[in-house]
Short mmCIF file of C-alpha atoms in Angstrom, two decimals:
data_model
loop_
_atom_site.label_atom_id
_atom_site.label_comp_id
_atom_site.label_asym_id
_atom_site.label_seq_id
_atom_site.Cartn_x
_atom_site.Cartn_y
_atom_site.Cartn_z
CA MET A 1 -12.70 53.42 35.81
CA LYS A 2 -15.57 54.16 33.45
CA LYS A 3 -16.14 53.00 29.90
CA PHE A 4 -16.46 55.59 27.15
CA LYS A 5 -16.33 55.05 23.41
CA ARG A 6 -13.55 57.25 22.11
CA GLU A 7 -15.06 57.36 18.66
CA ASP A 8 -18.17 59.02 20.08
CA VAL A 9 -16.35 62.15 21.20
CA GLY A 10 -14.72 64.86 19.10
CA ALA A 11 -11.03 65.67 19.01
CA ASP A 12 -11.69 69.38 19.38
CA THR A 13 -13.47 69.08 22.74
CA VAL A 14 -11.20 71.50 24.57
CA LYS A 15 -11.56 74.13 21.82
CA ARG A 16 -15.33 74.02 22.17
CA GLY A 17 -15.21 73.97 25.98
CA ILE A 18 -15.63 71.27 28.61
CA TYR A 19 -18.58 69.93 30.55
CA ILE A 20 -18.58 71.34 34.07
CA LEU A 21 -20.49 68.83 36.21
CA PRO A 22 -18.75 65.51 35.44
CA ASN A 23 -15.31 67.11 35.33
CA ALA A 24 -15.97 68.93 38.60
CA ILE A 25 -16.74 65.57 40.23
CA THR A 26 -13.54 64.15 38.75
CA ALA A 27 -11.64 67.14 40.17
CA ALA A 28 -13.20 66.44 43.58
CA SER A 29 -12.01 62.82 43.35
CA LEU A 30 -8.53 64.08 42.54
CA PHE A 31 -8.71 66.50 45.48
CA PHE A 32 -9.50 63.76 47.98
CA GLY A 33 -6.72 61.63 46.49
CA PHE A 34 -4.30 64.49 47.17
CA ARG A 35 -5.74 64.91 50.66
CA ALA A 36 -5.09 61.22 51.28
CA ILE A 37 -1.42 61.63 50.32
CA VAL A 38 -0.99 64.63 52.65
CA ALA A 39 -2.78 62.83 55.49
CA ALA A 40 -0.60 59.74 55.06
CA PHE A 41 2.60 61.79 55.22
CA ASN A 42 1.30 63.49 58.37
CA GLY A 43 0.56 60.14 60.02
CA HIS A 44 -3.24 60.46 59.80
CA PHE A 45 -3.69 57.04 58.25
CA HIS A 46 -7.34 56.59 59.18
CA ASP A 47 -8.23 59.90 57.52
CA ALA A 48 -6.19 58.99 54.44
CA ALA A 49 -8.11 55.73 54.08
CA VAL A 50 -11.43 57.58 54.34
CA TYR A 51 -10.35 60.09 51.69
CA ILE A 52 -9.47 57.27 49.29
CA LEU A 53 -12.90 55.71 49.77
CA ILE A 54 -14.55 59.09 49.14
CA SER A 55 -12.55 59.34 45.91
CA GLY A 56 -13.89 55.92 44.96
CA VAL A 57 -17.49 57.07 45.44
CA LEU A 58 -16.88 60.19 43.36
CA ASP A 59 -15.14 58.16 40.67
CA GLY A 60 -18.23 56.02 40.35
CA LEU A 61 -20.45 59.09 40.04
CA ASP A 62 -18.67 61.15 37.39
CA GLY A 63 -18.91 58.54 34.63
CA LYS A 64 -22.54 57.73 35.37
CA ILE A 65 -23.48 61.41 35.37
CA ALA A 66 -21.59 61.96 32.10
CA ARG A 67 -23.47 59.09 30.43
CA LEU A 68 -26.87 60.05 31.82
CA THR A 69 -26.51 63.71 30.80
CA GLY A 70 -24.81 63.00 27.48
CA THR A 71 -21.72 64.98 28.51
CA SER A 72 -19.01 62.40 27.79
CA SER A 73 -15.91 63.89 26.17
CA ARG A 74 -12.35 62.96 25.22
CA PHE A 75 -11.11 65.54 27.72
CA GLY A 76 -13.19 63.88 30.44
CA ILE A 77 -11.74 60.48 29.61
CA GLU A 78 -8.16 61.68 29.88
CA PHE A 79 -8.81 63.80 32.98
CA ASP A 80 -10.47 60.84 34.66
CA SER A 81 -7.43 58.65 34.00
CA MET A 82 -5.09 61.26 35.47
CA ALA A 83 -7.27 61.63 38.56
CA ASP A 84 -7.52 57.85 38.98
CA LEU A 85 -3.74 57.47 38.89
CA VAL A 86 -3.41 59.92 41.78
CA ALA A 87 -6.44 58.78 43.81
CA PHE A 88 -6.11 55.01 43.31
CA GLY A 89 -2.45 54.63 42.39
CA VAL A 90 -0.23 57.15 44.15
CA ALA A 91 -2.45 57.83 47.19
CA PRO A 92 -2.93 54.18 48.28
CA GLY A 93 0.69 53.46 47.33
CA VAL A 94 1.92 56.22 49.64
CA LEU A 95 -0.54 55.19 52.37
CA ILE A 96 0.44 51.53 52.36
CA TYR A 97 4.15 52.43 52.25
CA VAL A 98 4.14 54.92 55.13
CA TRP A 99 1.73 52.84 57.21
CA GLY A 100 2.90 49.27 56.68
CA LEU A 101 5.90 48.97 54.33
CA GLN A 102 8.43 51.60 55.39
CA SER A 103 9.87 49.44 58.15
CA PHE A 104 10.82 46.74 55.60
CA GLY A 105 13.44 48.98 54.00
CA LYS A 106 14.08 48.48 50.29
CA PHE A 107 11.63 45.57 50.15
CA GLY A 108 8.96 47.96 51.38
CA TRP A 109 9.48 50.74 48.88
CA VAL A 110 9.83 48.24 46.03
CA ALA A 111 6.46 46.79 47.00
CA GLY A 112 4.92 50.27 47.21
CA PHE A 113 6.32 51.31 43.85
CA SER A 114 5.19 48.02 42.30
CA TYR A 115 1.66 48.89 43.31
CA VAL A 116 1.89 52.38 41.79
CA ILE A 117 3.44 51.28 38.48
CA CYS A 118 0.95 48.42 38.11
CA ALA A 119 -1.91 50.86 38.73
CA ALA A 120 -0.53 53.10 35.98
CA LEU A 121 -0.20 50.13 33.61
CA ARG A 122 -3.72 48.98 34.45
CA LEU A 123 -5.14 52.40 33.58
CA ALA A 124 -3.13 52.65 30.36
CA ARG A 125 -4.25 49.19 29.26
CA PHE A 126 -7.87 49.98 30.05
CA ASN A 127 -7.74 53.12 27.91
CA ILE A 128 -6.58 51.23 24.83
CA GLN A 129 -8.93 48.27 25.39
CA VAL A 130 -12.02 50.27 26.33
CA ALA A 131 -13.69 49.85 22.93
CA THR A 132 -12.81 46.17 22.50
CA VAL A 133 -13.27 44.49 25.90
CA GLU A 134 -16.66 43.16 27.01
CA SER A 135 -18.33 45.85 29.12
CA LYS A 136 -19.62 43.35 31.70
CA ARG A 137 -16.08 42.24 32.58
CA PHE A 138 -12.82 43.95 33.49
CA ASN A 139 -9.42 42.59 32.51
CA GLY A 140 -7.57 42.74 35.79
CA LEU A 141 -8.59 44.24 39.11
CA ALA A 142 -9.79 47.84 38.69
CA THR A 143 -7.64 50.45 40.44
CA PRO A 144 -10.48 51.78 42.65
CA ALA A 145 -11.12 48.23 43.87
CA ALA A 146 -7.42 47.67 44.65
CA ALA A 147 -7.27 51.01 46.46
CA GLY A 148 -10.40 49.99 48.36
CA VAL A 149 -8.66 46.89 49.72
CA ILE A 150 -5.79 49.01 51.06
CA ALA A 151 -8.09 51.67 52.53
CA THR A 152 -10.42 49.19 54.25
CA THR A 153 -7.44 47.24 55.60
CA VAL A 154 -6.24 50.40 57.35
CA LEU A 155 -9.74 51.09 58.67
CA LEU A 156 -10.00 47.53 59.98
CA PHE A 157 -6.62 47.92 61.70
CA TYR A 158 -7.90 50.97 63.59
CA TYR A 159 -11.24 49.29 64.30
CA PHE A 160 -9.48 46.53 66.23
CA GLY A 161 -7.51 49.01 68.32
CA GLY A 162 -4.41 49.49 66.21
CA THR A 163 -2.55 52.78 66.34
CA GLY A 164 0.22 54.36 64.29
CA THR A 165 2.13 52.21 61.83
CA THR A 166 2.36 48.45 61.60
CA LYS A 167 4.92 45.87 60.48
CA HIS A 168 3.60 42.58 59.18
CA ILE A 169 4.67 40.46 56.24
CA THR A 170 1.06 40.06 55.14
CA ILE A 171 1.00 43.76 54.21
CA VAL A 172 3.93 43.21 51.83
CA LEU A 173 2.30 40.14 50.32
CA THR A 174 -1.06 41.89 49.95
CA THR A 175 0.59 44.81 48.15
CA TYR A 176 2.29 42.52 45.64
CA ILE A 177 -0.89 40.48 45.12
CA LEU A 178 -2.93 43.61 44.41
CA ALA A 179 -0.26 44.85 42.00
CA PHE A 180 -0.29 41.53 40.15
CA LEU A 181 -4.09 41.35 39.97
CA MET A 182 -4.29 44.82 38.42
CA VAL A 183 -2.08 43.88 35.46
CA SER A 184 -3.30 40.29 35.16
CA ASN A 185 -5.87 38.97 32.70
CA VAL A 186 -8.11 37.76 35.52
CA LYS A 187 -11.73 38.63 34.71
CA TYR A 188 -13.78 40.73 37.13
CA TYR A 189 -17.46 41.56 37.03
CA SER A 190 -17.85 45.25 36.18
CA PHE A 191 -21.39 45.81 37.54
CA LYS A 192 -22.27 47.48 34.22
CA ASP A 193 -24.84 44.86 33.27
CA PRO A 194 -28.08 46.67 32.25
CA SER A 195 -30.10 43.80 33.74
CA LEU A 196 -29.08 45.00 37.20
CA PHE A 197 -31.46 47.94 36.78
CA LYS A 198 -34.41 45.81 35.67
CA ARG A 199 -37.03 44.19 37.89
CA GLN A 200 -35.50 41.66 40.27
CA PRO A 201 -37.00 38.98 42.54
CA PHE A 202 -38.14 40.18 45.96
CA TYR A 203 -35.46 38.20 47.81
CA ILE A 204 -32.77 40.23 46.02
CA PHE A 205 -34.20 43.37 47.59
CA VAL A 206 -34.19 41.69 51.02
CA VAL A 207 -30.55 40.63 50.63
CA VAL A 208 -29.51 44.14 49.55
CA LEU A 209 -31.41 45.67 52.46
CA ILE A 210 -29.75 43.34 54.99
CA LEU A 211 -26.37 44.10 53.45
CA LEU A 212 -26.95 47.85 53.79
CA ILE A 213 -27.95 47.44 57.44
CA LEU A 214 -24.79 45.43 58.15
CA ILE A 215 -22.64 48.06 56.43
CA ILE A 216 -24.21 50.82 58.51
CA ALA A 217 -23.86 48.83 61.73
CA GLU A 218 -20.29 47.57 61.21
CA HIS A 219 -18.99 49.53 58.25
CA GLU A 220 -15.27 48.89 58.89
CA ILE A 221 -15.71 45.12 58.89
CA MET A 222 -18.26 44.96 56.10
CA LEU A 223 -16.40 47.31 53.77
CA PHE A 224 -13.25 45.22 54.20
CA ILE A 225 -15.16 42.00 53.52
CA LEU A 226 -16.73 43.49 50.38
CA ALA A 227 -13.43 44.91 49.10
CA ALA A 228 -11.41 41.77 49.81
CA GLY A 229 -14.20 39.53 48.55
CA TYR A 230 -14.37 41.35 45.24
CA ALA A 231 -10.57 41.21 44.85
CA LEU A 232 -10.68 37.45 45.43
CA SER A 233 -13.75 36.85 43.26
CA GLY A 234 -11.78 37.04 40.01
CA PRO A 235 -9.17 34.38 40.84
CA ILE A 236 -11.77 32.13 42.48
CA GLU A 237 -14.10 32.34 39.48
CA GLY A 238 -11.16 31.74 37.15
CA LEU A 239 -10.13 28.60 39.03
CA LEU A 240 -13.69 27.29 39.06
CA PHE A 241 -14.07 27.95 35.34
CA TYR A 242 -10.71 26.29 34.64
CA GLY A 243 -11.71 23.22 36.65
CA LYS A 244 -15.06 22.99 34.87
CA ARG A 245 -13.44 23.42 31.47
CA LYS A 246 -10.87 20.74 32.31
CA GLU A 247 -13.66 18.38 33.37
CA ILE A 248 -15.54 18.98 30.10
CA ARG A 249 -12.37 18.27 28.10
CA GLY A 250 -11.87 15.05 30.05
CA GLU A 251 -15.40 13.90 29.26
CA GLU A 252 -14.94 14.78 25.58
CA ALA A 253 -11.68 12.83 25.50
CA LYS A 254 -13.41 9.75 26.92
CA LYS A 255 -16.15 9.97 24.33
CA GLY A 256 -13.58 10.40 21.57
#
């Protein structure tokens, strides 16, 4: 999801027309989300996972292009939310259900629906908090990131020789965990820090270059590690911060 200031855009956007480029990219993201749903129903789970990841790339582009070209609009904000619900809520929910939850019966579809409804709630909460929450942090796991965990899990399954559907309790647990993280208050880094685009030490460039080489060489493994690592980064950082804060309070209590 992208951050726009609602007060910066007019209420009569549709009457005056819409901006073609950013909304066309949003439409493309929605298209690949729909393709992922169709592919999942047809048993093409690998393709569905790839389509979801493509939607994620397009979702990251439309907001940046809108900001760079000064073409942000209220219509674009709402259209983006609708597209995100399909591409990162319904599509991964359908994929994870047909691929890994269907064999669990009612427990499976409840888990799948929990993911979808939590994605919808996450998007709705983001829309009302967009002007008040710190831009460097997200409240809860972003829906594209949650969808990325599901998509890369499927890709990893095929990478290690898996075929067709699977039945494993970890898929159920992962689905519930992702659903919870999306609606939680766990803080996640948003990668919207302007300092990221400023001059950085040389070793940062070397690390990024090595990371890109690893992704190209073993993209299934590396994409899963990155997606899962980001999903876990929020809870881990929260626990570390809680432990540090508790330690500081203990020291203050001793001094008092």
